[in-house]
């Protein structure tokens, strides 16, 4: 008997005038100790499946039919009082956002202890002792001391550890992990995923891992369920699925991911259109309208999830992709990249657009509601020198808190450097008056990370895009309106969008609106701050392709800020790696991804999940430990030394200078992973 068995599950959500068929006839099982991945785009029903198991459906949500059996007991038929004893005790859940899931008014110790007291009848002292024990189990530094902390006093990675500790406090038989690492940096993400693997092994616990990231699934799941529009469309062992995908949707998800191991010539594949409206699901195959292989039959008849003769795993498609058993795969064509990696920068576009010359940015740390006494200094950016060439894309990568966004804000003159100079077209922006800076700012635009928060919810799209033209008095009213329509067309939106508000668009469409606004004044430089981090993989590929196309059309220069190294590999010509306010390595994509010299760069690359189960499980994840130190009191010498496996005494005593590793490849490390080029004058990045 399986630990969990779901049969023909249907979950609906009642709205005022209609119903959403969020989960439709879903069946699967999970064995004791097994890890099952559930993957798909936003809105496909992944989270609603997890919430159905927990019986924590949103207002209006109910299980219309089917069964959810835990060790033979049907959870859909037991009363709510009995279900409360199952939640947290037999089934634990890790929610997507720990900041909104944890109670901000309770200490983390009391929140974990509450679960133990409710389910185990423990005393307050016994429950707090158990809380300290599970915090230690999940790798929380100084667990006894952290019991008295509130959620806001912890970093994102530590808050997620609290969520895991809470879910594990009663040693559940099944753990439902809903996007447990979405909001985390790649290094912390890798730590959390490794932690879940270790705990599953130690406790003999089964896990349902819900995610949109195929790379996370590749390295962590024994079996994979691919979900689309409320239905399971493919199910297989992890290695088998990635080796030979059969459903076109699963194939499209994998094709939409920017590869980390090579440059991409041309466009990423992007899934056209949007998922169907689940208040009125289409007849036939629900993926047919977006499928590149769809035939007439696909729109009229619905394929069943089954394993046809000649195949080795189940899928729901009349015209599957991939190979049947016994067929041989033809040789793959390898894409070779010139060893230098410099596709355009130095050959075609040698002109300098912007220079950051030993730039630093400090923020005062104050205390007191009224007097605001200065008690310290946060060193957000320290002595950074960079060059941006016309027509290129410079990527800036690193963990949250490394200074990427602050550097980008200084580039577009939204922040003034504390020290150093910023030259734009040969002019020192730090020496200009504020009115002069404002007049130059139209050539410097910013794409924000969260398009929903950065677009005025009370303005229509036409007003949002036209506002920069109105402020700068560009052309007549009619010319401005025509320009807005033209920009909408360039970013792939129709003129019907003019009268709509931001909340009426999807995340990918809002990012297109943000890009249109950034293009309104024909800027020379666009700084894109995490431009696709909040988007599904299929929508992400559409926006990345669009950015590349518009760069060619408008001769744009991009600075792309991201913690996603696969995105930067696809877009950037050169990449700068930042750690705790400093640039620790810079070079071409080939330099950074194939010949990385700094241990931190190598650690970032190792932490990135890749959609290849074999490679993912072979990774050495010991390159980095712990979390980012405070920028208020950074470590002496090399700032990475407190987390570096190669650190020695000299690393604490002396800050390493940038050294050349050939061409424009430089890194700052006393014990680099590559051999420095002795006597070669490095190409200047300052």
Phi, psi and omega in degrees: 000133179290153175296310178235133177225121179248129182233124172048046183286128173237122178237125181243159175233118180283127170254183184296321184239356183204186178228143174264126177269078191290320178232126190230104176056052179267132178226131172192170179224160176227129180273162178301128179080359183272148174250119181244129178265137176240113190233149179165174179289168173299138179087003182277348179108006182299303183297322181294330174295314178297318179293329177294320178299319181278351185058044179238051185285152180291170177307131182090349181277140177204154176274113185283324180194172180096181183223152175229105186252127175250112184051042176088352180262122183282110183289341181284348185248002180265151180292160183301322180300319179289326179295329179297329179284342178277316180296130179084335181260301178268328179233123175254156180223135173255119183274162188295316185242103183295333182293323180270344181271334178272146179285117183290346184263359180240145175293155182294328178298315180293327180292321177288318182297327181302318179298317181293320181293321182291316187268332184249354180066027182283156174287170181300316181295316180297321180293320179291324175297319178295322178298316178295322180296314181286330175296321176294321180298324182269011173080028177284124177296138179048061188300321181296320179292323184288349178302329184269002180279152171263157184307321184291346180274358182247152176287170180302318181294320179289324176297321179293326176294324176297316179300318179294317179300318179296318180293331184263356189301330179253017178050067182292159177279334181225133176246124175259112183251106184264104181046058189291349184231013188301318187268010187256154172296159185298325180292316179291322177303314180297321178296316182295317180294320177295322178299315179298320177299314182296316182293322178298320180291317183292320187265354182064035188264144173273157182217136169254110184260108182263124182199162172258357187265109181296332178293321177297317179298319186302320186265351191236343187255144173280325182221152184234136171245122177262126186243138177216127175051044175087359184233150171281123182252345176202143180217129182196164167300148188303309183298321181294319181297314183286332179286320186214079178289142181245331180274133181303331179291315178297320177298319181293321177300315180293323181288340183277351185274125175297126181289143181270340188266000179198162174287156179249120175267129182086208187261153166286152173287134176235138181285121182290158174070195183230158175302153184290159176286117185277003168283338179216073184301144180289157173284164180074204179287128184288344179266356190304318184293345181247000189270134180281351181248006189296141174246176182302319182299330184296333182274346185250332184235142181264123179286146178269151174283109183205170177251096182294163178299134180096357179240162186246002174207167190275143174204163182241086182200139177281332185232073186292155174263176178084195188246150169279166177300134177093342179283148181259141179276135177288158182297141179277147176272121180275139177266116181260140181245140176306134185304330181291328180078352183270093187286321188226333199303299189273337181278310189259331185228072183279350185290143180271132177259314183219144176229129169259117186250100178049055185271136175228151176221119178248148174237135178288136174260119186245164179220141180104135183287330186252304186284334179051058179290138177283123182243358180178179180228128175266118182270085185291317179225133184229112171054054180264130176236124182216152173239136176243124182264151180298132175082357180265173169240119176259124177264141174237120184236160179155171180287166173300136181091004181274350178104007182299307184294322178297320177298315178297320179296324177290326179298324181261016173064028172271341174230144176263135178293146175287322177219158178093178184231151175235117181258130176236119186053040177082357184255129181285106183293334182286347180263357183273157173287161182300322179294325178288324177296318180299323181291332178277340189294339179296340176273357183234114183235157184235130169263120186277158182294317184249099184295333181289320180284335184268347177264133182295117184292345182263000180251142174285163184302319180301317180293321182297313183284327183281341185306313178300326178291321179294314183298321182267006176052051180270114175068183178278173180299319180294319179295324178293318179298317178297323179295320179296315179298318179299316181295320178300319178296320181295327181265008172084028177240148181275166180293346177295341181287345186304321187265004183263162180260160183305324184292349180272005183242159174283170180301317180295322178292321178296324178293327175295321178296317177299322178292320178299318179296319179297331182274350191305321185261017182051060184290161175271332183225132173240123174264115182256108184267106182047058190291342183228015186293334183265007188254152172296158184300323182290319179288325179301316181296325177297315182292320179297316177299318180298317179299319179295318180297314182292329176298318180291318183293317187257005183053047183280155169247130180247145160242114184255119180259127182198155169261356180267103186290337178288323176296315181294322179300321182289322188266324197269146172273319175231156183225132174250129179259124181249143174220120176049048174090357183236150171277118182257344177200146177211142180176186177288172176301319179296318178301311187288316188272335183246339181226039183302137184255333183267135180303329180293318177299315179298323179294319177299315181295320179295327184284340183288122177293135178240149185279060178210103185303320182296310180292323183297322183278346179269356186296143171269108185262020184262011186287335183220147180226159174069195182240168182300128177294169180286137177283354176285324180224072184293155179298152177287164178063231176284124185289342180272355190297331183289347181240000189267134181283347182258001188297140174229182186303320183298332182294330178277336186268327189226129177283127183287138176276163173291128178239153182279140174237027179107127179062230181262017180271118180227150177209152182248094182203138176286331183231070186289163180276347176239165179273124179297156177271111183279130174084353180273133176283115182292144173297134186286136173253009183250000000 
